[in-house]
XYZ file of C-alpha atoms in Angstrom:
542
model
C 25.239 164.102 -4.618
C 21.515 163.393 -4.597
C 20.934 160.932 -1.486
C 24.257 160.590 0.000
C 25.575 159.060 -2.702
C 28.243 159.678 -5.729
C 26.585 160.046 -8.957
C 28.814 157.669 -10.422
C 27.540 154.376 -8.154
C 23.808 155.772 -9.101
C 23.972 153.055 -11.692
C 27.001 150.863 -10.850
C 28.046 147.590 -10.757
C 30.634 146.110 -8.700
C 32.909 142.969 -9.417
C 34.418 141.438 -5.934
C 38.084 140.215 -6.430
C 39.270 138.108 -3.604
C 43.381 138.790 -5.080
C 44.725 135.639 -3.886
C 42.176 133.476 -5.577
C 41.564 135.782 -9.414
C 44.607 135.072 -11.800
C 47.978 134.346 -10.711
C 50.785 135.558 -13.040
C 54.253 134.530 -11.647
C 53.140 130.961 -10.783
C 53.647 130.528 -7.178
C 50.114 129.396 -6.856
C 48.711 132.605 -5.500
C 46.981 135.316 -7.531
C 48.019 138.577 -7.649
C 47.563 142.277 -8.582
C 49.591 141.825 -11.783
C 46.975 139.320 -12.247
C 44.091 141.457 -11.633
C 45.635 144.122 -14.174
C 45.861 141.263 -17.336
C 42.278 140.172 -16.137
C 40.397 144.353 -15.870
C 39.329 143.869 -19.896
C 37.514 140.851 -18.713
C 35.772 142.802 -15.895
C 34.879 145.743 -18.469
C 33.263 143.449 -20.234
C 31.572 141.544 -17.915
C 29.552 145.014 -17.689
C 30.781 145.732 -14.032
C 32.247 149.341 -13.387
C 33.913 149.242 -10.195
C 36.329 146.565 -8.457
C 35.991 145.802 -4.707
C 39.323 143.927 -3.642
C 39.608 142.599 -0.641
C 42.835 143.192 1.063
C 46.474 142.831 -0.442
C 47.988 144.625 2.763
C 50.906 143.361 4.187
C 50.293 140.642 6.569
C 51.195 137.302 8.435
C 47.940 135.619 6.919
C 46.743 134.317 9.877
C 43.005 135.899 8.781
C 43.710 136.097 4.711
C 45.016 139.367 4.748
C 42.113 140.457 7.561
C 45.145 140.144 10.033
C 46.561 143.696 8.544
C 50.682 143.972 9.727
C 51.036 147.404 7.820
C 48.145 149.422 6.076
C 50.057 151.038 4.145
C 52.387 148.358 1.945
C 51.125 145.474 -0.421
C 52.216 142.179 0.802
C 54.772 140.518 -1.283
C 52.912 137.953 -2.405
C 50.688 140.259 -4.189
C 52.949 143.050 -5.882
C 53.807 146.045 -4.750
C 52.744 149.209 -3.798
C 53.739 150.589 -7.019
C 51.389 147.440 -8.429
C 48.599 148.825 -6.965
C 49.514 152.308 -7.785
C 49.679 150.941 -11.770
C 46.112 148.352 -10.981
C 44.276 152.069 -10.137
C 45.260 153.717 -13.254
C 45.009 151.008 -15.623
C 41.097 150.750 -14.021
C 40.715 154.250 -14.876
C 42.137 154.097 -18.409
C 39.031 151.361 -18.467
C 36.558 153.411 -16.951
C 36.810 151.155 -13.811
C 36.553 152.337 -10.343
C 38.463 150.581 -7.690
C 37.271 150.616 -3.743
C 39.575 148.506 -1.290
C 38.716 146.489 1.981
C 39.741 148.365 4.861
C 39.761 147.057 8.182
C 40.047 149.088 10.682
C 38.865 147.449 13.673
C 41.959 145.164 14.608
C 45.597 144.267 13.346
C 47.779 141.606 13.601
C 49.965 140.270 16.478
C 52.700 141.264 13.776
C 51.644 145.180 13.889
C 54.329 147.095 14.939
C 51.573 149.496 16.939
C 50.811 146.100 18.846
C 54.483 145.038 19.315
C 55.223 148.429 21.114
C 51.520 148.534 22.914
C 52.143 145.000 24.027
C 55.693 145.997 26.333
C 55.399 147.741 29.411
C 56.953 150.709 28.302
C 54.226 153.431 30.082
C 55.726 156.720 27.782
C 54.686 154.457 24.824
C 52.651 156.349 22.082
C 50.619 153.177 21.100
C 50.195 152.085 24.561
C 46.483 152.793 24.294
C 45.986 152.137 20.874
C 44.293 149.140 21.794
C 42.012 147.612 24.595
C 43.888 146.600 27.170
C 42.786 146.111 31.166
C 44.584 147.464 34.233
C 45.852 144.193 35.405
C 46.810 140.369 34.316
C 44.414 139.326 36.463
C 41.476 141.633 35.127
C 40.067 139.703 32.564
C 37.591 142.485 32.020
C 34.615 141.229 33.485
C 31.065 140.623 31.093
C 31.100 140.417 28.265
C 34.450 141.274 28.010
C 36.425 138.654 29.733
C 35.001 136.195 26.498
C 37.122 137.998 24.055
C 40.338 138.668 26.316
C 43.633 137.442 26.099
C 45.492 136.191 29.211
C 49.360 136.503 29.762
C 50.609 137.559 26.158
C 53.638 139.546 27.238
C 55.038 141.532 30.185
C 52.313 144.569 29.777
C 50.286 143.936 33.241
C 47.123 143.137 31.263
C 45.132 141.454 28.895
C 44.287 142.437 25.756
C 40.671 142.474 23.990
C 40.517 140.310 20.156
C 37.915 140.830 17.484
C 37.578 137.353 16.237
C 40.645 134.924 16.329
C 43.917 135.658 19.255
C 46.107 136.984 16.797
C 43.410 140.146 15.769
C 43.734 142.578 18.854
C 41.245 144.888 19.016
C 42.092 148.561 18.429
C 41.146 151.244 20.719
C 38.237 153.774 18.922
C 37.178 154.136 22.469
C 34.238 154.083 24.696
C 31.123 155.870 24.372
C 29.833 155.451 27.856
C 32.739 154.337 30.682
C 31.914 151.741 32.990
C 32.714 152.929 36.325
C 34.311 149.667 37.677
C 36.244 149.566 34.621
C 38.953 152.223 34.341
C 40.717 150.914 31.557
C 37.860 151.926 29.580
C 38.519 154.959 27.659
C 36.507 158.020 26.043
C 36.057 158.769 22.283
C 37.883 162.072 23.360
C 40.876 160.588 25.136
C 44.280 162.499 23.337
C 45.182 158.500 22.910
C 41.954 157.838 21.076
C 41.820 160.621 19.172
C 45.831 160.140 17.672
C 44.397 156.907 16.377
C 41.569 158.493 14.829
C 43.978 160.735 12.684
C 45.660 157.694 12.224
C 43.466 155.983 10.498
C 41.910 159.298 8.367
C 45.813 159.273 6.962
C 45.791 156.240 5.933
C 42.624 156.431 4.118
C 43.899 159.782 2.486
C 47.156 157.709 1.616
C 45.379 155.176 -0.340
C 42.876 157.713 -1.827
C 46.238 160.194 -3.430
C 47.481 156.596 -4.728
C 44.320 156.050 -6.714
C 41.798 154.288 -5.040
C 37.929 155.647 -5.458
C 36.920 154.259 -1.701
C 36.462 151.557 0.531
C 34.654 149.083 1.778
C 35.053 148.953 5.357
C 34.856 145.649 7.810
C 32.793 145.750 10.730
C 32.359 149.669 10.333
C 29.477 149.761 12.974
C 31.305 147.662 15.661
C 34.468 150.084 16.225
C 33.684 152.323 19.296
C 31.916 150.249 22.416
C 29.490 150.690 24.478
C 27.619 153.346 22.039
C 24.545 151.553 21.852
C 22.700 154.880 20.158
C 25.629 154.729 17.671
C 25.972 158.304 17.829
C 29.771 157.842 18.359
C 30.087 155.733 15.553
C 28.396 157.804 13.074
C 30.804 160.885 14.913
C 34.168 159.275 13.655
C 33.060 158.642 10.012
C 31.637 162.143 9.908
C 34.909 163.454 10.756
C 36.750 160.978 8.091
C 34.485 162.570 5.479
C 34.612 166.230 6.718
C 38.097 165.679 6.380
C 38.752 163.224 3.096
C 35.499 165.444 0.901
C 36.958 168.651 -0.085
C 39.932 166.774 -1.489
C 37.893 163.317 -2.642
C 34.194 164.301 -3.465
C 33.487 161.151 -5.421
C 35.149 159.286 -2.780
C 32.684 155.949 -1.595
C 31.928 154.108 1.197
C 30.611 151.092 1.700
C 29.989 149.708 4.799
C 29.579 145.991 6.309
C 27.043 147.045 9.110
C 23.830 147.732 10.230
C 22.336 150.236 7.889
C 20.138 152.210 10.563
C 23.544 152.432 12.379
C 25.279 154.333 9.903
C 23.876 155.708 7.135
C 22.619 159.421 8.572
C 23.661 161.148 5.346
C 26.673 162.404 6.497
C 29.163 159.357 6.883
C 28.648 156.015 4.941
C 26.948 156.598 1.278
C 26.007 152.376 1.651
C 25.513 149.515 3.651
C 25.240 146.156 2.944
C 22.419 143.958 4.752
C 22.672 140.384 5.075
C 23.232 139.231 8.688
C 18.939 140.145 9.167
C 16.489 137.687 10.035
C 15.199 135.695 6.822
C 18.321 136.390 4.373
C 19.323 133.072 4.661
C 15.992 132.114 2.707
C 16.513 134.214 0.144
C 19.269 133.046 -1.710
C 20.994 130.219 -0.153
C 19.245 127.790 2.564
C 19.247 124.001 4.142
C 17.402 121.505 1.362
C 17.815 118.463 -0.437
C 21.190 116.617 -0.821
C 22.715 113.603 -2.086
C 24.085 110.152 -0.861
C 27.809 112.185 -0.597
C 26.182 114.926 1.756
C 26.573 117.572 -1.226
C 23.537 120.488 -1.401
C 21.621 119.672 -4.653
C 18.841 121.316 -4.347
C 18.509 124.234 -1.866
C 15.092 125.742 -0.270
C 16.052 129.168 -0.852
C 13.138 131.575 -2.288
C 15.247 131.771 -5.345
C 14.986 128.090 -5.845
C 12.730 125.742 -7.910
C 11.231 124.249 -4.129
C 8.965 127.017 -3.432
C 9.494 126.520 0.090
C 11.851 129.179 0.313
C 10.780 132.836 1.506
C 11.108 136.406 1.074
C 8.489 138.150 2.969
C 10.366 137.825 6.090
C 13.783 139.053 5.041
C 11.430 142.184 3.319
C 10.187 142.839 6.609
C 13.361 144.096 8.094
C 14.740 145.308 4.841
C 12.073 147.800 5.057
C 12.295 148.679 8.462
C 15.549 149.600 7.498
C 15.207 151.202 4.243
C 12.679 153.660 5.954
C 15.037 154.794 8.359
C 17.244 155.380 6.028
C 15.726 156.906 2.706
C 17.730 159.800 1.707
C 20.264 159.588 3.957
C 22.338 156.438 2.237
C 21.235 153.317 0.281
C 20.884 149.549 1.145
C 22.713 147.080 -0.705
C 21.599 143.467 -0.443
C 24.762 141.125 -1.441
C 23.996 137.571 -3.531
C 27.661 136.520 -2.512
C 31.115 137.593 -1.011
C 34.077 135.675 0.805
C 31.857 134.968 4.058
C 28.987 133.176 2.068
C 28.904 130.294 0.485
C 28.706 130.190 -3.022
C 25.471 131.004 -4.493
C 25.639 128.133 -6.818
C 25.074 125.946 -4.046
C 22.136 123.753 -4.676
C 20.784 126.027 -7.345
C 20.502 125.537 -11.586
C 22.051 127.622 -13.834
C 18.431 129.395 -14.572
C 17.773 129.943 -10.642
C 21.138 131.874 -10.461
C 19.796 133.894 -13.799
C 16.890 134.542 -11.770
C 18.963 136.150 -8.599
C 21.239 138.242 -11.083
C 17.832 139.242 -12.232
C 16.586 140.187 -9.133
C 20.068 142.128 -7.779
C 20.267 144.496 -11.181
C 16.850 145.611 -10.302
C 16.310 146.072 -7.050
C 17.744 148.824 -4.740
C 21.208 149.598 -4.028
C 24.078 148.497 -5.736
C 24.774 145.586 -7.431
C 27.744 143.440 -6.086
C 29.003 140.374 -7.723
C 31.822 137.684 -6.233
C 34.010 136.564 -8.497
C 33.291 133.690 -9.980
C 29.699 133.722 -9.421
C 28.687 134.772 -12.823
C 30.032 131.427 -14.506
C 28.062 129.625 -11.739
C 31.685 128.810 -9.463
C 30.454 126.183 -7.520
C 31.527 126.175 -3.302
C 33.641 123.085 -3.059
C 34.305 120.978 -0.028
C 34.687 121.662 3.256
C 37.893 119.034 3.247
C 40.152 121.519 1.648
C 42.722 122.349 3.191
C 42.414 125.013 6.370
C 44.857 127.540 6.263
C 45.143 131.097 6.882
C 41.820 131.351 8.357
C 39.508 129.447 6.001
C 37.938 127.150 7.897
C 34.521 125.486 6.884
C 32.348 126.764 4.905
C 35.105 129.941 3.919
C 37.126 127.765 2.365
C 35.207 126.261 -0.251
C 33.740 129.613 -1.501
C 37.558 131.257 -1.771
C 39.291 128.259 -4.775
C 40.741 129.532 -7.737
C 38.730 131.355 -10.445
C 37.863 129.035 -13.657
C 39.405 130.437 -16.327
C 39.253 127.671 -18.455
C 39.492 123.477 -18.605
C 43.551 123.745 -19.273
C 45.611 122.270 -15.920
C 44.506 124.258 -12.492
C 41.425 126.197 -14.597
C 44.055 128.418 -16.692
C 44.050 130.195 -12.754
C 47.972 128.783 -12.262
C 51.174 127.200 -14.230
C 52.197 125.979 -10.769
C 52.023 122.235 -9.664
C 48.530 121.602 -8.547
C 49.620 121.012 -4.897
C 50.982 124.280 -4.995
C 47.797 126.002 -5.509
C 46.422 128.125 -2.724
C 43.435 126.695 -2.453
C 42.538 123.674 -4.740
C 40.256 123.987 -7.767
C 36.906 122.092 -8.724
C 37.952 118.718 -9.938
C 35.222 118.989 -12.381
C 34.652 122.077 -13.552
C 32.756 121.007 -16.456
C 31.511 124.098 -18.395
C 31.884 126.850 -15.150
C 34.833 128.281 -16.747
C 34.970 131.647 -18.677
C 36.033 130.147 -22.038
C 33.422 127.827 -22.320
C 30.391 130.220 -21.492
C 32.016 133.484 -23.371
C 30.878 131.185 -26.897
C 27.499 129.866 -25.650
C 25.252 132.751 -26.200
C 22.811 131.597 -23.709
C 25.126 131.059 -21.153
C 24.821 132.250 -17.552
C 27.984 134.556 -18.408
C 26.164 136.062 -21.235
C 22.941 136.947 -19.588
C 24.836 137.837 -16.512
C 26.338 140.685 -19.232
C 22.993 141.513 -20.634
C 21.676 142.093 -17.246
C 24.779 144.344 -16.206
C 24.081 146.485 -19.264
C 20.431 146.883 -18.619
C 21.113 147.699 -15.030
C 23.638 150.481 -15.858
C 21.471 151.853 -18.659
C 18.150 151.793 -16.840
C 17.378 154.660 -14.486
C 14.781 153.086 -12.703
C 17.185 151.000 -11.813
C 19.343 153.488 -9.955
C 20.895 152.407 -6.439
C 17.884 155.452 -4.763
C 15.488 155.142 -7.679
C 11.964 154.490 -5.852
C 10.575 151.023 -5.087
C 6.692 149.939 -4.449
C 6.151 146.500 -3.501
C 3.242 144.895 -4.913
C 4.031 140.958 -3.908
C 6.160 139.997 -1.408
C 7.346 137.006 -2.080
C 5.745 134.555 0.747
C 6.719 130.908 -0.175
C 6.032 130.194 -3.311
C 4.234 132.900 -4.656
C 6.176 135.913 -7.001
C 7.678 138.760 -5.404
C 6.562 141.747 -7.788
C 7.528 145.487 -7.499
C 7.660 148.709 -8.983
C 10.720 150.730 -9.619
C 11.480 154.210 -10.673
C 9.655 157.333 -10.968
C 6.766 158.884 -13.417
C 9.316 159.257 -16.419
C 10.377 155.840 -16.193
C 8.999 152.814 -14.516
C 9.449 149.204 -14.937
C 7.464 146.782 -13.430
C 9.724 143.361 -12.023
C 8.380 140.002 -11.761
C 9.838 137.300 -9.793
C 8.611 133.749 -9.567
C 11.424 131.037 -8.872
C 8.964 128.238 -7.742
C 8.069 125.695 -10.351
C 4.516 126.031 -10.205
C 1.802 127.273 -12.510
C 2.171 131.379 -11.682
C -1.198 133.450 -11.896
C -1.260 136.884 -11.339
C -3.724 139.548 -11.670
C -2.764 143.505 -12.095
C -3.962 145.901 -9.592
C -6.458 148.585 -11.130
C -3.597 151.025 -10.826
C -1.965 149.412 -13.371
C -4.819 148.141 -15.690
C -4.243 152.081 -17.055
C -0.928 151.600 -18.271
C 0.268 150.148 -21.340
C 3.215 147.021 -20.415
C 5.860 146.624 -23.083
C 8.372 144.056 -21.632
C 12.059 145.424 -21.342
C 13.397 141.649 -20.976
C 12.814 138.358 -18.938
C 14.017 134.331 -18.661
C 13.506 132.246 -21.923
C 10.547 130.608 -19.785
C 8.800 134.483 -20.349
C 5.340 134.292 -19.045
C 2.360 135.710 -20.693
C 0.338 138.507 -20.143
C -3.003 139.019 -21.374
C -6.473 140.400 -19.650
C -4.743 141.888 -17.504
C -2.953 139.198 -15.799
C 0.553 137.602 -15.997
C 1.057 133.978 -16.088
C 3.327 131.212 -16.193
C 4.008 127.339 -16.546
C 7.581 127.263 -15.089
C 9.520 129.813 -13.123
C 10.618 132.864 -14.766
C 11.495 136.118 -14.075
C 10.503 139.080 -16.551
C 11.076 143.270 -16.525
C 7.948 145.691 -18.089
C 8.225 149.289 -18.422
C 5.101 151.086 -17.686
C 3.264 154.071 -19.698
C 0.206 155.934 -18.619
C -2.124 155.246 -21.707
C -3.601 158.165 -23.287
């Protein structure tokens, strides 16, 4: 496990299904993981390797399944537990691996851990399996009292939430206790430490059932007041001590700071995308029409060559320094909490991003949907079960094809979870699996390359040689001595001139692939008339 990470995500490429929203077989309008089993040949040959679902647990769907009522059972709606049990091994027949969101850091109202914490029963075992205060009329004090709830039930106190009043908070504990605040407890507390077990049996439960890992939701924000983190990295040392010997190609993913929790010993990834500048990357304010709609966005991967990378770089490699060896960085295009990346952007921009993800550090992820060009739809849909503006219009139905509800659903449209793109013109899979130079197609090209390319490994080495300021190229080397490909990156439409460093005037450039707009290189410089984006491999010349 060279760098902290499974060989087998070395070269991988993950395919995000949001379940509810992928293929849904029984046609109640809701996709599910029957669904997800007719649809794994299409993920195969998409190129991906892995699934990340988000979660089917059972649950009240107050936060789209992020409101967890049992960790342990598949909601209804979505199958069963033997359902997932058959989704794991039908992946594996496939060569697929499948991770699964866990959430760890709150449950539901509906939790029966939170229906016995919530009484004032003191001999409870879950009374301090979540943050409660000492008294109704504590609210906690800063910064607490923001996040408290006030008067729920009997229990004389209020209760700390995560994000909306139905997602209490559970109790991971403190890392430094507050003196005033005695309801505080330590990571050590016999409390604490039962739902630490807790939560390395469930992960083992899923794991015997089939699953290959997890992603994990706000992985860095569990235990408070740790500013050094060194609590935090504690607890998912001890879930890997304990899970390894039994799972040693288990992975995890994490959505968290990097620096926070990659120390080689816990998380094998994290994702980065809540740093300064990643906004301007891929998806960013710009130009829009008479109906308010996005049509042409300022993002560096845009034709406006306003947008900018240098800035999101910055902290990337702050980041990536603190953490070489020890875990790698993964930079997501798209996921449930974005909105789509087809906002605002042509189909070659988006080429030019799937271009950019297979080759540059960490592992690629791609949200469903994205690889036809899924457009986000409007913020008018309907708001239920959490998805309020913008979440809602990058969650609608996958486009399967142009038949009634996208081929997603034989229901009646109203029926539909969430409703699909009135015009789907040619974003649906049928249409762009026969067009050879469809996005779908090179999305498929660019999968293959990435898995068969070691230089494009997840901890392969990376040497920036243009970074990307607005609207000039970003350009870097990756790999090592045996194999190194030089990537070029210029989105902007703009005449593109650039000349090679002398360390590279030695080596002999054969191009691996690029856009149709390929630029030219001769004398030792690269230029282009429109944007492209283009791959070389590098050799020493004798």
């Amino acid at each position: 496990m060279k760098n902290n990470i499974p060989d087998w995500t070395r070269n991988a490429v993950f395919y995000e299904v949001y379940p509810q929203s992928f293929y849904d077989t029984n046609g109640d309008g809701i996709g599910d993981l029957e669904g997800v089993i007719q649809k794994l040949d299409y993920i195969k040959d998409l190129g991906a390797t892995a699934i990340w679902l988000n979660p089917f647990y059972l649950s009240p769907m107050r936060d789209a399944g992020y409101d967890v009522q049992d960790y342990c059972k598949v909601d209804p709606r979505y199958g069963s537990n033997a359902d997932a049990k058959r989704l794991f091994t039908e992946a594996h027949s496939r060569g697929l691996r499948v991770i699964i969101d866990f959430v760890p850091g709150h449950t539901s109202i509906d939790h029966e851990w939170f229906k016995e914490s919530s009484k004032s029963t003191p001999a409870s075992p879950y009374k301090n399996w979540y943050i409660w205060t000492d008294s109704a009329w504590n609210d906690g004090g800063a910064p607490w009292n923001q996040k408290m709830i006030h008067g729920y039930s009997n229990r004389n106190g209020n209760f700390l939430v995560n994000f909306f009043c139905n997602q209490p908070a559970l109790n991971f504990g403190f890392a430094k206790i507050e003196d005033d605040k005695p309801w505080q407890l330590p990571t050590t507390h016999p409390d604490v430490q039962a739902l630490w077990a807790e939560m390395r049996r469930i992960l083992r439960f899923w794991l015997t059932m089939g699953a290959d890992g997890f992603r994990v939701d706000m992985a860095d924000s569990l235990i408070r007041n740790d500013p050094e983190h060194a609590e935090i990295r504690r607890f998912w040392r001890e879930v890997r001590k304990d899970l390894d010997p039994d799972f040693p190609e288990c992975f995890f993913i994490a959505e968290g700071h990097p620096s926070n929790l990659l120390d080689g010993t816990g998380f094998h990834s994290a994702y980065l995308h809540w740093a300064t500048g990643y906004t301007q990357i891929f998806r960013n304010g710009g130009t829009r029409n008479q109906e308010g709609e996005l049509i042409e966005a300022n993002a560096y991967f845009g034709r406006s060559g306003t947008g900018d990378f240098e800035t999101y770089l910055k902290t990337w490699q702050e980041q990536y320094e603190l953490t070489r060896g020890k875990g790698v960085i993964t930079v997501p295009t798209g996921n449930h909490d974005l909105t789509r990346i087809a906002t605002g952007q042509k189909e070659s921009d988006l080429e030019t991003v799937f271009a950019f993800q297979a080759a540059w550090p960490g592992i690629p992820f791609i949200y469903y949907g994205d690889e036809i060009g899924l457009r986000q739809q409007s913020s008018d849909n309907p708001i239920h079960e959490g998805h309020y503006p913008a979440r809602n219009g990058a969650r609608t139905p996958m486009h399967w094809d142009n038949s009634e509800n996208c081929g997603f659903s034989t229901c009646a449209p109203h029926k539909l979870y969430l409703p699909v793109d009135p015009t789907p013109g040619n974003t649906t899979v049928r249409a762009q699996k026969s067009d050879t130079n469809s996005l779908l197609q090179r999305v498929r090209q660019l999968n293959e390359l990435h898995k068969t390319t070691s230089a494009f490994a997840a901890d392969a080495p990376i040497e920036i040689l243009s970074s990307g300021s607005p609207g000039q190229p970003l350009i870097f080397i990756r790999g090592e001595a045996e194999e190194r490909v030089l990537c070029c990156f210029q989105p902007a439409d703009k005449t593109t001139s650039w000349q090679l460093p002398d360390s590279l005037k030695t080596c002999q450039l054969q191009r691996l692939a690029s856009s149709q707009a390929a630029p030219a290189l001769h004398a030792d410089q690269i230029s282009a008339k429109k944007p492209f984006w283009a791959y070389w491999t590098l050799q020493s010349q004798v």
